[in-house]
Structure formats: C-alpha cells, structure tokens
Amino acid sequence: MTKEISLKIKSKFTNKFKSGYPLIFKDALLNSEVLKEEGSIVKLFDERNHFIGKGYYGKQNKGYGWVLTQKESEKIDQVFFEKKLHFALKHRAHLYEDAETTAFRVFNGEGDGIGGFTIDYFDGYYLINWYSEGIYQFKESVITSLENLVSFKAIYEKKRFDTKGQYMEDDDFVMGERAEFPLLVKENGAVFAVYLNDGAMVGVFLDQREVRRTIRDQYAAGKTVLNTFSYTGAFSVFAALGGAKKTTSVDLANRSLSKTIEQFRVNDIDYEAQDIIVEDVFKYFKYAVRKQLKFEMVILDPPSFARSKKHTFSAAKDYKNLLKEAIAITEDHGVIVASTNCSTFDMKKFKGFIEAAFKEMNGKYEVLEQFSLPEDFKTIKEFKEGNYLKVVFIKKIKG
Ligand code: SAH
C-alpha cells in the first residue's frame, strides 16, 4: 500500500484529469502494466512529466482506481480519510436531526472525494460498501475515521468485488454490538425492515427517497397502482400509505413475496388487500393486456441489466419497449413513473426513449416532473456518470 507508482497519461486525456475527472480508466494510461498490487498509491503524470494527480489503484468495473488529490504534497493517510469523512458528515448534519428519516447515505464515493466506497446510515448502524480490493486496503483508515467522528451501535460492511472466484459470503459484521435483524428504520415517517447481513441488497434503495415521498404525497390517493420490478415493494408501500385504491407488485424473484409482505406489515398495511405477484414482468404485461387490465399509475424501475429465462433486458437497449408495454396498460390521464439507474445514458437520452415510445404508439404525453439523486447521494460536476439516477413522472394523455 505504501509503494507509489507513476502512471503516464495519454496527452489527449491530460486535460480531462487536470479539470478534475476522478476515475482512472485503462484507456487513459500509457503504462498500465506497472500496476500490480491493488491499493497502491499512484501518481499521474502527463507526457512531459508534470504532476497531474494522486490516487490509488483498484479495479472497479472498467476503472483502474480513483484520483484523490491534485496536490502533490498531500498525503493519502488516515488523516486524509478522516478529513473527507468529516466534511461528508457535516453535509448530512440536518439529516441526523430528522427523526422521521433514520436511513440515508453519509458518504458517496467520489462525490465526497474518495471513489470506491460508500457508507450508509441505518438508525445508529453504519454499512460500508467496498467496490474494489484496492479501496479495501484502506479499511483501517475508514474505520478509525468513523470511530473518531461518530458514535455508532455497530459497523457492517459488504465487499462488492470478486476475490478471484474465491468470494465467500463473509459475515458482514465489523465491530460494535451485533444488530437484531430486521432493523426497523424510518423514511419520512414510513418504516422499512432492513437486513445488513443478508447479501448485497439490504431491502431498500435509499436513492429513491424523494420519489417515494412524491408518490405518497402527491399521486397515489385513490389510484390503482402497478409497481413493476418491485423487489421488496417499497414504492407499493408508499403508494398504499398515500391512499392508493390498490397496489399490484410484480417481481420475478421468489424472495420478493415474503419481503413485500414484511414491508406492508411493518407499516400496518393489510397486505391481503394488495396483490403481490411473483412473475416475469414481461409475462405480466401480456396477461394484463389479455385481461384488459389498466392502471392509473404504473411504476417502472428495472435493473440496468437483467437476464431471466426468456429475456435479456438492457436498459440502454430495451427501455423504449418497456415503456410501450407500460403505455398499453395505463389509463388515459394516468401516470407512468419511469426510473432507471443506468449510468451509460443521461437524462436527455432517457427522455428520448420516452418520446420515441409514445411516438411509436401514436400517443401523447406530458412530463410532470423529474428527479435525479437526492442530496445525500452527493455527486460532482466533473463526474457526470456518478449522477446515475433518472426518474420521470409522465402523464399519459393518450396512447
Ligand atoms: N423498484 C425496486 C428496486 C428494483 S431492483 C425498489 O424500489 O426497491 C430490480 C428488481 O427487478 C429485482 O428485485 C429483480 O428480481 C427484478 N427483476 C429483474 N428482471 C425481472 C423481470 N424480467 N421480471 C420481474 N422482475 C424482474
């Protein structure tokens, strides 16, 4: 971890890094073969050997690590981590004071100055997600910083990287007093049951907080709501709390049934009055058309990429068709909530899919409002891909 490695940046990319782009990508490197041990400190130089930035080597998707500072003399040590974490916590101070919301993100990777890991807060418990072997080498610095800055009941972690095929479902507990799961956390007054020790996903995606509140407070009353790719039914819960006539949740995963029942239960909603269907969404669309079912609100929140028995779904390629299927079973003047977390296209392109879908259906629509990441999922303008979330509320006029 202490060895410093010099990386030469191709001339056509030096300005990109000089203006603050944080992700070290292979294509930018002239000598990537010098990278050996993840967690090594790297120094970036231009072709005339001028210093550009300092960071670490860690393989994360197509990335080779992150730039952490443009100051050559700055040390990447525990003090550095603590300073970034301190600043990040200050940015969320008001969230800690809100008794109605006890789950939020406190550190969002490169958005808070250090790419490769995130920290979420769940009512006294902290969960660290590590996205590379490289950043995992700095675990002690991160843990020490947390110990110095906050009081906690416990710290949990998830390693979101492969360890050469030897990945084992580790116990995710790091330190403190072990929690009893599910943990019941709050979001704008609603309750979520979360599990910090049960696979990569904890039960709720915190980045949709504003969207859930908007559905509950402004759209759901009296409506029939179809929630597709529903996972634990978080959108359905908020729709029901907002007075929806009925919610229908559809997800392919077997676990979604018991998980969704649990989320309704902890919110005192009669789950038997709701439909929870374990099925391929694309099959359900066909069923709904055959039965002439229509909904006043349809929520679409697919994964960026998914393979089921019959389908491969890629948001970048297939979102337009997904929208067409949704349009067909949405009532006139109904609302489609189209969401994607795909980072390979931006809001403009996403709106292009919406435009194309309605056009191909000879339909008409109006965009009512749109959302990107909430403030606790801090992003920086130098790294647009980091702002991956795009959610558009669309009113179907006809189609
Ligand atoms: N909307 C959810 C998050 C969705 S996560 C929320 O707000 O919490 C993506 C979900 O899509 C997963 O639960 C996965 O099981 C489901 N999924 C993937 N492909 C599917 C398909 N073809 N049909 C139904 N569900 C699918």
Coordinates of C-alpha atoms and ligand atoms in Angstrom, one line a residue:
M1 CA 0.0 0.0 0.0
T2 CA 2.9 2.3 0.6
K3 CA 4.6 2.0 -2.7
E4 CA 4.0 4.9 -5.1
I5 CA 3.6 4.1 -8.7
S6 CA 4.0 6.6 -11.6
L7 CA 1.3 6.4 -14.3
K8 CA 1.7 8.2 -17.6
I9 CA -1.4 9.7 -19.0
K10 CA -2.0 9.9 -22.8
S11 CA -1.9 13.5 -23.9
K12 CA -5.5 13.5 -25.2
F13 CA -6.7 12.8 -21.7
T14 CA -4.5 15.0 -19.6
N15 CA -6.9 18.0 -19.7
K16 CA -9.7 15.8 -18.5
F17 CA -7.8 14.8 -15.4
K18 CA -6.5 18.4 -14.9
S19 CA -10.1 19.6 -14.8
G20 CA -10.9 17.2 -12.0
Y21 CA -12.1 14.0 -13.6
P22 CA -11.6 11.4 -10.9
L23 CA -11.9 8.0 -12.5
I24 CA -8.6 6.4 -13.7
F25 CA -9.5 4.4 -16.7
K26 CA -7.3 2.0 -18.6
D27 CA -7.6 3.7 -21.9
A28 CA -6.0 6.8 -20.5
L29 CA -2.9 5.0 -19.4
L30 CA 0.3 4.6 -21.4
N31 CA 1.9 2.2 -18.9
S32 CA -0.9 0.3 -17.2
E33 CA 1.4 -2.8 -17.0
V34 CA 3.2 -1.2 -14.0
L35 CA 0.0 -1.7 -11.9
K36 CA 0.4 -4.8 -9.7
E37 CA -1.0 -4.6 -6.2
E38 CA -4.4 -3.1 -5.6
G39 CA -4.3 -0.4 -3.0
S40 CA -1.0 1.0 -4.3
I41 CA -0.8 4.8 -4.3
V42 CA -0.5 6.1 -7.9
K43 CA 0.8 9.4 -9.2
L44 CA -0.4 10.6 -12.6
F45 CA 1.9 12.5 -14.9
D46 CA 1.5 14.0 -18.3
E47 CA 3.9 13.1 -21.1
R48 CA 6.2 15.9 -20.1
N49 CA 6.3 14.5 -16.6
H50 CA 4.3 17.2 -15.0
F51 CA 2.3 16.0 -12.0
I52 CA -1.5 15.8 -12.6
G53 CA -2.9 14.0 -9.6
K54 CA -2.5 11.3 -6.9
G55 CA -4.8 8.4 -6.1
Y56 CA -4.9 4.7 -5.7
Y57 CA -5.1 1.6 -7.9
G58 CA -8.3 -0.5 -7.6
K59 CA -10.2 -2.4 -10.2
Q60 CA -13.8 -1.5 -10.3
N61 CA -15.8 -2.3 -13.4
K62 CA -13.8 -0.7 -16.2
G63 CA -12.0 1.6 -13.8
Y64 CA -8.4 1.3 -12.5
G65 CA -8.8 3.4 -9.5
W66 CA -9.6 7.0 -8.4
V67 CA -7.7 10.3 -8.2
L68 CA -7.9 11.6 -4.7
T69 CA -6.0 14.9 -4.8
Q70 CA -4.4 17.3 -7.2
K71 CA -1.9 18.4 -4.6
E72 CA 1.4 16.5 -5.0
S73 CA 2.4 17.1 -1.3
E74 CA -0.9 15.8 0.1
K75 CA -0.6 12.5 1.9
I76 CA -3.2 9.8 1.5
D77 CA -3.3 8.6 5.0
Q78 CA -5.8 8.2 7.9
V79 CA -5.9 12.0 8.4
F80 CA -6.9 12.4 4.7
F81 CA -9.7 9.9 5.0
E82 CA -10.9 11.5 8.3
K83 CA -11.0 15.0 6.7
K84 CA -13.1 13.8 3.8
L85 CA -15.4 11.9 6.1
H86 CA -15.8 14.8 8.5
F87 CA -16.8 17.1 5.6
A88 CA -19.3 14.5 4.3
L89 CA -20.9 14.1 7.8
K90 CA -21.2 17.9 8.1
H91 CA -23.1 17.9 4.8
R92 CA -25.7 15.4 6.2
A93 CA -25.9 17.1 9.7
H94 CA -29.5 18.1 9.1
L95 CA -30.5 14.5 8.1
Y96 CA -29.3 13.2 11.5
E97 CA -31.7 15.7 13.2
D98 CA -34.8 14.5 11.3
A99 CA -36.5 11.9 13.5
E100 CA -38.8 10.9 10.6
T101 CA -35.9 9.7 8.4
T102 CA -33.3 7.4 10.0
A103 CA -31.7 5.9 6.9
F104 CA -29.6 7.8 4.5
R105 CA -26.2 7.9 2.8
V106 CA -23.4 9.6 4.6
F107 CA -20.5 9.0 2.2
N108 CA -21.0 8.7 -1.5
G109 CA -17.6 7.7 -3.0
E110 CA -16.1 10.2 -5.5
G111 CA -19.0 12.6 -4.8
D112 CA -17.5 13.0 -1.3
G113 CA -13.9 13.0 -2.5
I114 CA -12.9 9.3 -2.4
G115 CA -14.2 7.0 -5.1
G116 CA -14.6 3.3 -4.5
F117 CA -16.7 3.1 -1.3
T118 CA -19.9 4.3 0.2
I119 CA -21.3 4.5 3.7
D120 CA -25.0 4.3 4.6
Y121 CA -26.6 5.1 8.0
F122 CA -29.4 3.0 9.4
D123 CA -30.5 4.2 12.7
G124 CA -27.3 4.0 14.6
Y125 CA -25.7 1.3 12.4
Y126 CA -23.2 2.1 9.6
L127 CA -22.9 0.0 6.4
I128 CA -19.7 0.3 4.3
N129 CA -19.8 -0.9 0.7
W130 CA -16.4 -1.6 -0.7
Y131 CA -16.3 -1.6 -4.5
S132 CA -12.7 -2.8 -5.1
E133 CA -9.9 -4.8 -3.5
G134 CA -7.9 -1.6 -3.8
I135 CA -10.1 0.6 -1.6
Y136 CA -10.5 -2.3 0.8
Q137 CA -6.8 -1.9 1.7
F138 CA -7.8 1.4 3.3
K139 CA -10.3 -0.2 5.6
E140 CA -8.5 0.6 8.7
S141 CA -8.3 4.3 7.9
V142 CA -12.0 4.4 7.2
I143 CA -13.0 2.5 10.3
T144 CA -10.7 4.7 12.5
S145 CA -12.2 7.8 11.0
L146 CA -15.7 6.6 11.8
E147 CA -14.7 5.8 15.3
N148 CA -13.2 9.3 15.8
L149 CA -16.2 11.1 14.2
V150 CA -19.4 9.4 15.2
S151 CA -20.9 7.2 17.9
F152 CA -22.4 4.0 16.5
K153 CA -24.1 0.8 17.6
A154 CA -22.2 -1.2 15.0
I155 CA -20.4 -1.2 11.7
Y156 CA -21.2 -3.6 8.9
E157 CA -19.6 -4.0 5.5
K158 CA -20.1 -5.5 2.1
K159 CA -17.4 -6.4 -0.3
R160 CA -18.8 -5.7 -3.7
F161 CA -15.8 -7.1 -5.6
D162 CA -14.7 -10.5 -6.7
T163 CA -11.8 -12.1 -4.9
K164 CA -10.6 -14.3 -7.8
G165 CA -13.5 -16.6 -7.7
Q166 CA -13.0 -17.3 -4.0
Y167 CA -15.7 -14.9 -3.0
M168 CA -17.3 -16.2 0.1
E169 CA -20.4 -14.8 1.8
D170 CA -18.5 -13.3 4.6
D171 CA -20.1 -12.4 7.9
D172 CA -20.7 -8.7 7.2
F173 CA -20.2 -7.6 10.8
V174 CA -17.1 -5.5 11.5
M175 CA -17.4 -4.1 15.1
G176 CA -19.8 -2.9 17.8
E177 CA -22.9 -4.6 19.1
R178 CA -24.4 -7.0 16.6
A179 CA -27.9 -5.9 15.5
E180 CA -31.0 -7.9 15.5
F181 CA -32.5 -8.2 12.1
P182 CA -34.6 -6.9 10.6
L183 CA -33.7 -3.4 11.7
L184 CA -36.7 -1.1 11.5
V185 CA -35.7 2.2 10.1
K186 CA -37.8 5.2 9.1
E187 CA -38.1 7.2 5.9
N188 CA -40.3 10.3 6.0
G189 CA -42.4 8.6 8.7
A190 CA -42.8 5.2 6.9
V191 CA -41.0 2.1 8.1
F192 CA -38.6 -0.2 6.3
A193 CA -37.3 -3.6 7.5
V194 CA -33.6 -3.8 6.5
Y195 CA -31.0 -6.6 6.8
L196 CA -27.4 -5.6 6.8
N197 CA -26.2 -9.2 6.9
D198 CA -28.1 -10.8 4.0
G199 CA -26.4 -10.4 0.6
A200 CA -25.7 -7.3 -1.4
M201 CA -29.1 -5.7 -1.1
V202 CA -30.4 -4.6 2.3
G203 CA -34.1 -4.3 1.4
V204 CA -34.4 -0.7 0.3
F205 CA -32.7 1.6 -2.2
L206 CA -32.1 4.8 -0.3
D207 CA -31.7 6.9 -3.5
Q208 CA -35.4 6.8 -4.3
R209 CA -36.5 8.6 -1.1
E210 CA -37.8 11.8 -2.9
V211 CA -39.6 9.7 -5.5
R212 CA -41.3 7.6 -2.8
R213 CA -42.4 10.6 -0.9
T214 CA -43.7 12.3 -4.1
I215 CA -45.8 9.2 -5.0
R216 CA -47.3 9.0 -1.5
D217 CA -48.0 12.7 -1.0
Q218 CA -49.0 13.8 -4.5
Y219 CA -50.1 11.0 -6.7
A220 CA -51.3 7.8 -5.0
A221 CA -54.6 8.8 -3.4
G222 CA -57.5 6.8 -4.9
K223 CA -55.4 5.3 -7.6
T224 CA -54.8 1.7 -8.8
V225 CA -51.0 1.3 -8.9
L226 CA -48.9 -1.2 -10.7
N227 CA -45.3 -1.5 -9.4
T228 CA -43.1 -3.5 -11.7
F229 CA -39.6 -4.8 -10.8
S230 CA -40.9 -4.2 -7.3
Y231 CA -38.2 -6.0 -5.2
T232 CA -39.4 -5.5 -1.6
G233 CA -42.3 -3.3 -2.7
A234 CA -41.0 0.0 -1.3
F235 CA -42.9 2.0 -3.9
S236 CA -46.1 0.0 -3.2
V237 CA -45.8 0.7 0.5
F238 CA -45.6 4.4 -0.1
A239 CA -48.5 4.3 -2.6
A240 CA -50.6 2.4 -0.1
L241 CA -49.7 4.9 2.6
G242 CA -50.8 7.7 0.3
G243 CA -54.2 6.1 -0.1
A244 CA -53.9 4.1 -3.3
K245 CA -57.1 2.1 -4.1
K246 CA -54.9 -0.9 -4.6
T247 CA -51.3 -1.8 -5.3
T248 CA -50.0 -4.6 -7.5
S249 CA -46.4 -5.5 -7.1
V250 CA -44.6 -7.7 -9.7
D251 CA -41.2 -9.2 -9.3
L252 CA -39.5 -12.3 -10.7
A253 CA -37.6 -13.2 -7.5
N254 CA -39.2 -15.7 -5.1
R255 CA -38.0 -13.7 -2.1
S256 CA -40.0 -10.7 -3.2
L257 CA -43.3 -12.2 -1.9
S258 CA -42.2 -12.6 1.7
K259 CA -40.1 -9.4 1.6
T260 CA -43.0 -7.3 0.3
I261 CA -45.5 -8.8 2.9
E262 CA -43.0 -7.9 5.6
Q263 CA -42.7 -4.2 4.4
F264 CA -46.5 -3.9 4.3
R265 CA -46.8 -5.4 7.7
V266 CA -44.3 -3.2 9.5
N267 CA -46.3 -0.3 8.1
D268 CA -49.6 -1.7 9.4
I269 CA -51.0 -2.1 5.9
D270 CA -53.3 -5.1 5.2
Y271 CA -51.2 -6.9 2.7
E272 CA -54.0 -9.2 1.8
A273 CA -55.8 -6.3 0.2
Q274 CA -52.8 -5.8 -2.1
D275 CA -51.6 -8.0 -5.0
I276 CA -48.1 -9.4 -4.8
I277 CA -47.2 -11.4 -7.9
V278 CA -44.0 -13.4 -8.4
E279 CA -43.7 -13.4 -12.2
D280 CA -41.7 -12.1 -15.1
V281 CA -42.9 -8.5 -15.7
F282 CA -43.0 -9.1 -19.5
K283 CA -45.3 -12.0 -19.0
Y284 CA -47.4 -10.0 -16.7
F285 CA -47.8 -7.3 -19.3
K286 CA -49.2 -9.8 -21.7
Y287 CA -51.6 -11.1 -19.1
A288 CA -52.8 -7.6 -18.3
V289 CA -53.4 -6.9 -22.0
R290 CA -55.3 -10.2 -22.4
K291 CA -57.4 -9.4 -19.3
Q292 CA -57.8 -5.8 -20.4
L293 CA -56.4 -4.6 -17.1
K294 CA -55.5 -1.0 -16.9
F295 CA -53.8 1.0 -14.1
E296 CA -53.9 4.7 -13.1
M297 CA -50.3 4.6 -12.1
V298 CA -47.5 2.3 -13.4
I299 CA -44.1 2.4 -11.9
L300 CA -41.1 1.1 -13.9
D301 CA -37.8 0.6 -12.1
P302 CA -35.9 -2.2 -13.8
P303 CA -32.3 -3.1 -13.2
S304 CA -29.8 -1.7 -15.8
F305 CA -29.3 -5.3 -16.9
A306 CA -31.1 -8.5 -16.2
R307 CA -31.3 -12.0 -17.6
S308 CA -34.3 -14.1 -16.9
K309 CA -35.2 -17.4 -18.5
K310 CA -36.8 -15.9 -21.6
H311 CA -35.5 -12.3 -21.6
T312 CA -32.4 -10.3 -21.5
F313 CA -33.2 -6.8 -20.5
S314 CA -30.7 -4.0 -21.0
A315 CA -32.0 -0.5 -20.1
A316 CA -29.9 1.2 -22.8
K317 CA -31.4 -1.0 -25.5
D318 CA -34.9 -2.0 -24.2
Y319 CA -36.3 0.8 -22.1
K320 CA -38.3 2.2 -25.0
N321 CA -40.1 -1.1 -25.5
L322 CA -40.6 -1.4 -21.8
L323 CA -42.3 1.9 -21.9
K324 CA -44.5 0.8 -24.8
E325 CA -45.7 -2.1 -22.8
A326 CA -46.5 0.2 -19.9
I327 CA -48.3 2.7 -22.0
A328 CA -50.6 0.0 -23.3
I329 CA -51.9 -0.8 -19.8
T330 CA -52.0 2.8 -18.4
E331 CA -55.3 4.6 -18.3
D332 CA -55.6 7.8 -20.2
H333 CA -54.6 10.6 -17.8
G334 CA -52.8 8.0 -15.8
V335 CA -49.2 8.5 -14.7
I336 CA -46.1 6.4 -15.6
V337 CA -43.2 6.7 -13.2
A338 CA -40.2 5.8 -15.4
S339 CA -37.0 5.2 -13.5
T340 CA -33.5 4.0 -14.4
N341 CA -30.2 3.7 -12.6
C342 CA -28.3 3.0 -15.7
S343 CA -25.2 5.2 -15.9
T344 CA -24.4 4.7 -19.5
F345 CA -27.0 7.2 -20.7
D346 CA -28.1 10.6 -19.4
M347 CA -31.5 12.3 -18.8
K348 CA -31.6 13.7 -22.3
K349 CA -31.3 10.3 -23.9
F350 CA -33.8 8.8 -21.4
K351 CA -36.3 11.4 -22.4
G352 CA -35.6 10.5 -26.0
F353 CA -36.7 6.9 -25.2
I354 CA -39.9 8.3 -23.7
E355 CA -40.5 10.5 -26.8
A356 CA -39.9 7.5 -29.1
A357 CA -42.1 5.1 -27.2
F358 CA -45.1 7.5 -27.3
K359 CA -44.5 8.3 -30.9
E360 CA -44.5 4.7 -31.9
M361 CA -47.8 4.2 -30.0
N362 CA -49.3 7.3 -31.7
G363 CA -49.6 8.6 -28.2
K364 CA -49.4 11.9 -26.4
Y365 CA -47.9 12.7 -23.0
E366 CA -46.7 15.4 -20.7
V367 CA -43.7 15.3 -18.4
L368 CA -44.9 16.3 -15.0
E369 CA -41.7 16.2 -13.0
Q370 CA -38.3 14.6 -12.8
F371 CA -35.8 13.5 -10.2
S372 CA -32.1 12.7 -10.0
L373 CA -30.1 11.6 -7.0
P374 CA -31.1 13.2 -3.6
E375 CA -28.6 15.5 -1.8
D376 CA -27.1 12.7 0.4
F377 CA -26.0 10.9 -2.7
K378 CA -23.6 13.7 -3.4
T379 CA -22.2 14.0 -6.9
I380 CA -19.6 16.2 -8.5
K381 CA -20.0 18.0 -11.8
E382 CA -16.6 16.6 -13.0
F383 CA -18.0 13.1 -13.0
K384 CA -21.4 13.2 -14.6
E385 CA -21.7 9.3 -14.7
G386 CA -21.9 9.5 -10.9
N387 CA -25.4 11.0 -11.2
Y388 CA -26.9 7.8 -12.5
L389 CA -30.5 8.1 -11.3
K390 CA -33.1 9.4 -13.7
V391 CA -36.8 9.4 -12.8
V392 CA -39.5 11.0 -14.9
F393 CA -43.2 11.3 -13.9
I394 CA -45.2 11.1 -17.2
K395 CA -48.8 11.8 -17.7
K396 CA -50.3 9.7 -20.5
I397 CA -52.7 11.8 -22.4
K398 CA -53.5 9.1 -24.9
G399 CA -51.6 6.2 -26.4
Ligands
SAH1 N1 -38.1 -1.0 -7.7 C1 -37.4 -1.6 -6.6 C2 -36.0 -2.0 -7.0 C3 -35.8 -2.9 -8.2 S1 -34.4 -3.9 -8.1 C4 -37.4 -0.7 -5.4 O1 -37.9 0.4 -5.4 O2 -36.9 -1.2 -4.3 C5 -34.7 -4.8 -9.5 C6 -35.7 -6.0 -9.3 O3 -36.0 -6.4 -10.6 C7 -35.1 -7.2 -8.6 O4 -35.9 -7.4 -7.5 C8 -35.3 -8.3 -9.6 O5 -35.7 -9.5 -9.0 C9 -36.3 -7.8 -10.6 N2 -36.4 -8.3 -11.9 C10 -35.4 -8.4 -12.8 N3 -35.8 -8.9 -14.0 C11 -37.2 -9.0 -13.9 C12 -38.2 -9.5 -14.7 N4 -38.0 -9.8 -16.0 N5 -39.4 -9.5 -14.3 C13 -39.7 -9.2 -13.0 N6 -38.8 -8.7 -12.1 C14 -37.5 -8.7 -12.5

